[in-house]
mmCIF file of C-alpha atoms in Angstrom:
data_model
loop_
_atom_site.group_PDB
_atom_site.id
_atom_site.type_symbol
_atom_site.label_atom_id
_atom_site.label_comp_id
_atom_site.label_asym_id
_atom_site.label_seq_id
_atom_site.Cartn_x
_atom_site.Cartn_y
_atom_site.Cartn_z
ATOM 1 C CA MET J 10 -6.476 -18.597 5.684
ATOM 2 C CA GLN J 11 -9.310 -20.944 6.577
ATOM 3 C CA GLY J 12 -12.526 -20.202 8.419
ATOM 4 C CA GLY J 13 -14.269 -22.430 10.941
ATOM 5 C CA ALA J 14 -15.927 -25.760 10.139
ATOM 6 C CA GLY J 15 -13.927 -26.149 6.935
ATOM 7 C CA VAL J 16 -15.344 -22.987 5.364
ATOM 8 C CA ALA J 17 -12.802 -20.937 3.430
ATOM 9 C CA ALA J 18 -12.356 -17.405 4.757
ATOM 10 C CA MET J 19 -12.940 -14.431 2.510
ATOM 11 C CA PRO J 20 -9.772 -13.146 0.845
ATOM 12 C CA ARG J 21 -8.027 -10.422 2.810
ATOM 13 C CA LYS J 22 -8.280 -7.114 0.962
ATOM 14 C CA ILE J 23 -4.912 -5.440 0.437
ATOM 15 C CA LEU J 24 -4.193 -1.816 -0.447
ATOM 16 C CA LEU J 25 -0.502 -1.792 -1.369
ATOM 17 C CA ILE J 26 1.901 1.144 -1.013
ATOM 18 C CA THR J 27 5.041 0.362 -3.009
ATOM 19 C CA ASP J 28 8.214 1.980 -4.300
ATOM 20 C CA ILE J 29 8.574 -0.612 -7.052
ATOM 21 C CA GLY J 30 11.394 0.325 -9.394
ATOM 22 C CA SER J 31 14.696 -1.127 -10.486
ATOM 23 C CA ASP J 32 15.233 -3.322 -7.398
ATOM 24 C CA ILE J 33 13.877 -6.855 -7.168
ATOM 25 C CA ASP J 34 12.268 -6.782 -3.704
ATOM 26 C CA ASP J 35 8.946 -5.188 -4.659
ATOM 27 C CA VAL J 36 8.768 -7.268 -7.837
ATOM 28 C CA TRP J 37 9.036 -10.369 -5.678
ATOM 29 C CA CYS J 38 6.193 -8.985 -3.531
ATOM 30 C CA PHE J 39 4.048 -8.587 -6.670
ATOM 31 C CA LEU J 40 4.803 -12.207 -7.642
ATOM 32 C CA ALA J 41 3.947 -13.472 -4.160
ATOM 33 C CA LEU J 42 0.714 -11.452 -4.070
ATOM 34 C CA ALA J 43 -0.261 -12.820 -7.490
ATOM 35 C CA HIS J 44 0.182 -16.346 -6.129
ATOM 36 C CA LEU J 45 -1.780 -15.583 -2.947
ATOM 37 C CA GLN J 46 -4.544 -13.957 -4.970
ATOM 38 C CA GLU J 47 -4.722 -16.977 -7.274
ATOM 39 C CA GLN J 48 -5.183 -19.107 -4.145
ATOM 40 C CA ARG J 49 -7.914 -16.679 -2.941
ATOM 41 C CA HIS J 50 -6.014 -15.757 0.213
ATOM 42 C CA VAL J 51 -5.853 -12.064 -0.695
ATOM 43 C CA ARG J 52 -7.511 -9.608 -3.047
ATOM 44 C CA ILE J 53 -5.604 -6.536 -4.197
ATOM 45 C CA VAL J 54 -7.996 -3.551 -4.109
ATOM 46 C CA GLY J 55 -5.527 -0.819 -5.041
ATOM 47 C CA ILE J 56 -1.876 0.166 -5.416
ATOM 48 C CA VAL J 57 -0.258 3.536 -4.634
ATOM 49 C CA THR J 58 3.338 4.251 -5.643
ATOM 50 C CA THR J 59 5.732 6.178 -3.430
ATOM 51 C CA GLY J 60 9.457 6.874 -3.043
ATOM 52 C CA GLY J 61 10.061 9.581 -5.651
ATOM 53 C CA ASN J 62 9.601 9.385 -9.430
ATOM 54 C CA VAL J 63 6.153 8.104 -8.554
ATOM 55 C CA SER J 64 4.622 8.410 -12.024
ATOM 56 C CA ALA J 65 7.366 6.201 -13.487
ATOM 57 C CA ARG J 66 6.919 3.764 -10.603
ATOM 58 C CA ALA J 67 3.171 3.724 -11.265
ATOM 59 C CA MET J 68 3.868 2.806 -14.889
ATOM 60 C CA ILE J 69 6.091 -0.056 -13.727
ATOM 61 C CA ALA J 70 3.403 -1.191 -11.284
ATOM 62 C CA ARG J 71 0.768 -1.120 -14.036
ATOM 63 C CA ARG J 72 2.906 -3.248 -16.312
ATOM 64 C CA TRP J 73 3.601 -5.851 -13.655
ATOM 65 C CA ALA J 74 -0.057 -5.811 -12.602
ATOM 66 C CA ARG J 75 -1.069 -6.394 -16.214
ATOM 67 C CA ALA J 76 1.450 -9.209 -16.659
ATOM 68 C CA LEU J 77 0.348 -10.884 -13.420
ATOM 69 C CA SER J 78 -3.403 -10.156 -13.681
ATOM 70 C CA LEU J 79 -3.006 -8.599 -10.253
ATOM 71 C CA VAL J 80 -5.415 -5.634 -10.328
ATOM 72 C CA ASP J 81 -7.102 -3.365 -12.851
ATOM 73 C CA GLU J 82 -4.654 -0.713 -14.002
ATOM 74 C CA ALA J 83 -7.168 2.021 -13.143
ATOM 75 C CA LEU J 84 -6.661 1.074 -9.474
ATOM 76 C CA ILE J 85 -2.953 1.986 -9.559
ATOM 77 C CA VAL J 86 -2.246 5.638 -8.712
ATOM 78 C CA HIS J 87 0.591 7.837 -7.539
ATOM 79 C CA GLY J 88 0.857 10.848 -5.294
ATOM 80 C CA ALA J 89 2.504 14.210 -5.888
ATOM 81 C CA GLU J 90 5.584 13.924 -8.091
ATOM 82 C CA ASP J 91 8.985 13.992 -6.400
ATOM 83 C CA LEU J 92 11.675 13.571 -9.024
ATOM 84 C CA ARG J 93 14.865 11.844 -7.928
ATOM 85 C CA PRO J 94 17.880 10.406 -9.733
ATOM 86 C CA ASN J 95 18.857 6.776 -10.142
ATOM 87 C CA LEU J 96 15.627 5.103 -11.209
ATOM 88 C CA HIS J 97 17.068 3.002 -14.043
ATOM 89 C CA VAL J 98 14.131 1.162 -15.590
ATOM 90 C CA ALA J 99 14.312 2.276 -19.239
ATOM 91 C CA GLY J 100 14.356 -1.264 -20.597
ATOM 92 C CA PHE J 101 11.259 -2.263 -18.680
ATOM 93 C CA LEU J 102 9.399 0.824 -19.859
ATOM 94 C CA ALA J 103 10.183 0.133 -23.523
ATOM 95 C CA GLU J 104 7.064 -0.274 -25.641
ATOM 96 C CA ASP J 105 8.187 -3.662 -26.936
ATOM 97 C CA HIS J 106 8.633 -5.127 -23.441
ATOM 98 C CA PRO J 107 6.395 -8.206 -22.894
ATOM 99 C CA ALA J 108 4.662 -6.487 -19.959
ATOM 100 C CA ALA J 109 4.102 -3.221 -21.811
ATOM 101 C CA SER J 110 0.757 -1.572 -21.229
ATOM 102 C CA HIS J 111 -0.683 1.070 -23.472
ATOM 103 C CA SER J 112 -3.068 2.575 -20.942
ATOM 104 C CA GLY J 113 -2.460 6.216 -20.113
ATOM 105 C CA ASP J 114 -1.504 7.682 -16.768
ATOM 106 C CA THR J 115 -4.864 8.740 -15.376
ATOM 107 C CA HIS J 116 -3.616 10.692 -12.374
ATOM 108 C CA ARG J 117 -5.879 10.747 -9.339
ATOM 109 C CA ASN J 118 -5.298 12.399 -6.015
ATOM 110 C CA SER J 119 -3.789 9.572 -3.974
ATOM 111 C CA SER J 120 -5.513 10.671 -0.737
ATOM 112 C CA ASP J 121 -8.936 10.663 -2.391
ATOM 113 C CA PHE J 122 -8.122 7.278 -3.939
ATOM 114 C CA ILE J 123 -7.283 5.803 -0.521
ATOM 115 C CA PHE J 124 -10.505 7.208 0.965
ATOM 116 C CA ASP J 125 -12.561 5.853 -1.959
ATOM 117 C CA VAL J 126 -11.066 2.367 -1.614
ATOM 118 C CA LEU J 127 -11.722 2.260 2.128
ATOM 119 C CA ARG J 128 -15.259 3.566 1.736
ATOM 120 C CA GLU J 129 -16.047 1.065 -1.038
ATOM 121 C CA HIS J 130 -14.689 -2.024 0.683
ATOM 122 C CA GLY J 131 -15.129 -1.074 4.343
ATOM 123 C CA PRO J 132 -12.033 0.013 6.281
ATOM 124 C CA GLU J 133 -12.352 -2.818 8.789
ATOM 125 C CA LYS J 134 -11.870 -5.269 5.908
ATOM 126 C CA VAL J 135 -8.820 -3.596 4.373
ATOM 127 C CA THR J 136 -5.152 -4.073 5.273
ATOM 128 C CA ILE J 137 -2.781 -1.380 4.068
ATOM 129 C CA MET J 138 0.553 -3.006 3.243
ATOM 130 C CA ALA J 139 3.462 -0.573 2.947
ATOM 131 C CA ILE J 140 6.680 -1.738 1.302
ATOM 132 C CA GLY J 141 7.859 1.796 0.576
ATOM 133 C CA ALA J 142 7.835 5.261 2.132
ATOM 134 C CA LEU J 143 4.650 6.146 4.018
ATOM 135 C CA THR J 144 4.265 9.460 2.161
ATOM 136 C CA PRO J 145 0.830 8.763 0.575
ATOM 137 C CA LEU J 146 -0.665 7.515 3.835
ATOM 138 C CA ALA J 147 0.690 10.504 5.766
ATOM 139 C CA ALA J 148 -0.753 12.848 3.126
ATOM 140 C CA ALA J 149 -4.141 11.154 3.485
ATOM 141 C CA LEU J 150 -3.967 11.502 7.269
ATOM 142 C CA THR J 151 -3.088 15.188 7.000
ATOM 143 C CA ALA J 152 -5.951 15.848 4.574
ATOM 144 C CA ALA J 153 -8.378 13.877 6.756
ATOM 145 C CA THR J 154 -7.319 15.719 9.911
ATOM 146 C CA VAL J 155 -7.815 19.130 8.286
ATOM 147 C CA GLU J 156 -11.203 17.997 6.976
ATOM 148 C CA SER J 157 -12.192 16.676 10.414
ATOM 149 C CA ASN J 158 -11.209 19.929 12.145
ATOM 150 C CA ASN J 159 -13.179 21.990 9.629
ATOM 151 C CA ALA J 160 -16.196 19.694 10.009
ATOM 152 C CA THR J 161 -16.071 20.043 13.792
ATOM 153 C CA VAL J 162 -16.255 23.817 13.459
ATOM 154 C CA ARG J 163 -19.188 23.594 11.019
ATOM 155 C CA ILE J 164 -21.092 21.094 13.164
ATOM 156 C CA LYS J 165 -20.635 23.260 16.268
ATOM 157 C CA ALA J 166 -21.953 26.283 14.387
ATOM 158 C CA LEU J 167 -24.993 24.323 13.208
ATOM 159 C CA ALA J 168 -25.607 22.905 16.666
ATOM 160 C CA ASP J 169 -25.455 26.371 18.184
ATOM 161 C CA GLY J 170 -28.188 27.345 15.739
ATOM 162 C CA GLY J 171 -30.352 24.403 16.780
ATOM 163 C CA HIS J 172 -29.577 22.186 13.756
ATOM 164 C CA PHE J 173 -28.062 18.761 14.308
ATOM 165 C CA PRO J 174 -26.870 17.290 10.988
ATOM 166 C CA GLU J 175 -26.268 13.608 10.387
ATOM 167 C CA ILE J 176 -22.531 12.943 10.577
ATOM 168 C CA ASP J 177 -21.094 10.794 7.794
ATOM 169 C CA TYR J 178 -18.241 8.333 8.290
ATOM 170 C CA SER J 179 -15.343 10.814 8.067
ATOM 171 C CA ASN J 180 -12.144 10.135 6.163
ATOM 172 C CA LEU J 181 -10.208 10.238 9.443
ATOM 173 C CA GLN J 182 -12.507 7.572 10.887
ATOM 174 C CA LEU J 183 -11.935 5.485 7.769
ATOM 175 C CA LEU J 184 -8.187 5.491 8.377
ATOM 176 C CA GLN J 185 -8.584 4.863 12.107
ATOM 177 C CA SER J 186 -10.790 1.826 11.397
ATOM 178 C CA LEU J 187 -8.353 -0.132 9.221
ATOM 179 C CA HIS J 188 -8.206 -3.866 9.764
ATOM 180 C CA CYS J 189 -4.422 -3.682 9.951
ATOM 181 C CA LEU J 190 -1.384 -1.701 8.840
ATOM 182 C CA ALA J 191 1.497 -3.928 7.746
ATOM 183 C CA ILE J 192 4.833 -2.177 7.212
ATOM 184 C CA GLN J 193 8.168 -3.511 6.006
ATOM 185 C CA ALA J 194 10.145 -1.739 8.734
ATOM 186 C CA GLN J 195 10.857 -1.852 12.422
ATOM 187 C CA ALA J 196 10.003 0.299 15.427
ATOM 188 C CA VAL J 197 10.776 0.660 19.116
ATOM 189 C CA GLN J 198 8.298 0.787 21.968
ATOM 190 C CA ASN J 199 8.597 3.500 24.607
ATOM 191 C CA LYS J 200 7.535 3.288 28.238
ATOM 192 C CA GLY J 201 4.052 4.506 27.357
ATOM 193 C CA ASP J 202 3.589 1.546 24.983
ATOM 194 C CA LEU J 203 3.660 3.888 21.995
ATOM 195 C CA LEU J 204 5.363 2.711 18.828
ATOM 196 C CA ILE J 205 8.195 4.939 17.625
ATOM 197 C CA PRO J 206 9.366 4.424 14.038
ATOM 198 C CA ASP J 207 13.007 3.405 13.694
ATOM 199 C CA VAL J 208 13.660 6.032 11.043
ATOM 200 C CA GLU J 209 17.438 5.672 11.150
ATOM 201 C CA ASN J 210 17.629 1.941 10.462
ATOM 202 C CA ALA J 211 14.582 1.185 8.299
ATOM 203 C CA PHE J 212 14.903 2.475 4.737
ATOM 204 C CA ASN J 213 11.159 2.673 4.107
ATOM 205 C CA LEU J 214 10.823 4.959 7.136
ATOM 206 C CA ARG J 215 14.037 6.902 6.587
ATOM 207 C CA ASP J 216 12.964 7.742 3.029
ATOM 208 C CA ASP J 217 10.331 10.098 4.495
ATOM 209 C CA LYS J 218 10.905 10.495 8.224
ATOM 210 C CA GLU J 219 8.172 13.080 8.695
ATOM 211 C CA ALA J 220 5.612 10.813 7.054
ATOM 212 C CA ALA J 221 6.708 7.892 9.245
ATOM 213 C CA HIS J 222 6.228 9.902 12.433
ATOM 214 C CA THR J 223 2.845 11.180 11.233
ATOM 215 C CA VAL J 224 1.538 7.681 10.534
ATOM 216 C CA PHE J 225 2.860 6.151 13.751
ATOM 217 C CA ASN J 226 1.695 9.047 15.929
ATOM 218 C CA GLN J 227 -1.810 9.174 14.489
ATOM 219 C CA LEU J 228 -2.616 5.532 13.823
ATOM 220 C CA SER J 229 -0.692 3.282 16.221
ATOM 221 C CA THR J 230 -3.252 3.800 19.006
ATOM 222 C CA HIS J 231 -6.178 3.022 16.684
ATOM 223 C CA VAL J 232 -4.975 0.389 14.207
ATOM 224 C CA PRO J 233 -3.093 -2.899 14.758
ATOM 225 C CA PHE J 234 0.438 -2.587 13.360
ATOM 226 C CA VAL J 235 2.349 -5.543 11.919
ATOM 227 C CA LEU J 236 6.029 -4.749 11.416
ATOM 228 C CA ILE J 237 8.473 -6.880 9.440
ATOM 229 C CA GLY J 238 11.971 -5.594 10.091
ATOM 230 C CA LYS J 239 14.762 -5.931 7.557
ATOM 231 C CA HIS J 240 16.558 -8.629 9.546
ATOM 232 C CA ALA J 241 13.417 -10.793 9.519
ATOM 233 C CA ALA J 242 12.924 -10.181 5.803
ATOM 234 C CA TYR J 243 16.538 -11.073 5.037
ATOM 235 C CA ARG J 244 16.090 -14.491 6.666
ATOM 236 C CA VAL J 245 13.606 -15.587 3.988
ATOM 237 C CA PRO J 246 15.490 -17.386 1.194
ATOM 238 C CA ILE J 247 14.254 -17.426 -2.404
ATOM 239 C CA TRP J 248 15.076 -20.495 -4.471
ATOM 240 C CA GLN J 249 14.596 -21.429 -8.107
ATOM 241 C CA CYS J 250 11.952 -23.929 -7.025
ATOM 242 C CA ASP J 251 9.963 -21.056 -5.457
ATOM 243 C CA LEU J 252 9.823 -19.279 -8.804
ATOM 244 C CA GLU J 253 8.857 -22.518 -10.541
ATOM 245 C CA ARG J 254 6.056 -23.032 -7.997
ATOM 246 C CA LEU J 255 4.760 -19.520 -8.698
ATOM 247 C CA ASP J 256 4.867 -20.268 -12.426
ATOM 248 C CA MET J 257 2.748 -23.376 -11.941
ATOM 249 C CA ALA J 258 0.313 -21.610 -9.596
ATOM 250 C CA CYS J 259 -0.164 -18.606 -11.905
ATOM 251 C CA PRO J 260 0.232 -19.845 -15.484
ATOM 252 C CA GLU J 261 -1.329 -16.668 -16.866
ATOM 253 C CA ALA J 262 1.434 -14.633 -15.229
ATOM 254 C CA HIS J 263 4.212 -16.010 -17.467
ATOM 255 C CA LEU J 264 6.326 -13.330 -19.082
ATOM 256 C CA GLN J 265 8.207 -13.931 -22.285
ATOM 257 C CA ARG J 266 11.795 -14.854 -21.536
#
């Protein structure tokens, strides 16, 4: 990512939504992001876990983030708990694991966390990258919409009384002003040029269909979407030399083997 006249562009700020767990795909994403961040192509400004068992997933994310020097552990949060079976990560969560972190789970409301990140860094400079269910983003949209509707009623009442308050940058405007929304999934385009999530064939969308429809319906006309379908993702091979290159690029990220 280079700017004009040989000037390096600023790193792209990434807010990651992940269902990191016992599968390797999100771990590989963390490794790739660590490499890109080392090369100053990206800067991770926050991580939100999704996909059920979110507190356990947040613990996994914190331990990988610590091992990879990816982001401060305080910037990794989870949404409302949704316990599900089959998250087998006991070995990785053991206290003697090389990536073990002893920081506590400081739970924050994931919607408020997303708003705070966007307000701090500027929504137009932040890309939300979703490699898991869109549940946290849909929850933020729902909360922002309710807040916006209530604010409209209050502002109208004040205006009717002759008072015209200054209007702050609302949380809904923050979400509608994102630089980009990148999703590991696919969609179809209807005759009205609206994106419709392919909830039957994309796992990350199928995992919370309602959330997928909420995000696509409310943001696709405001925010550029970048979709990476599973068939495109499957065409990217991973070789031993790729892992060795990441090791050389991020020497501080070495885990004990």
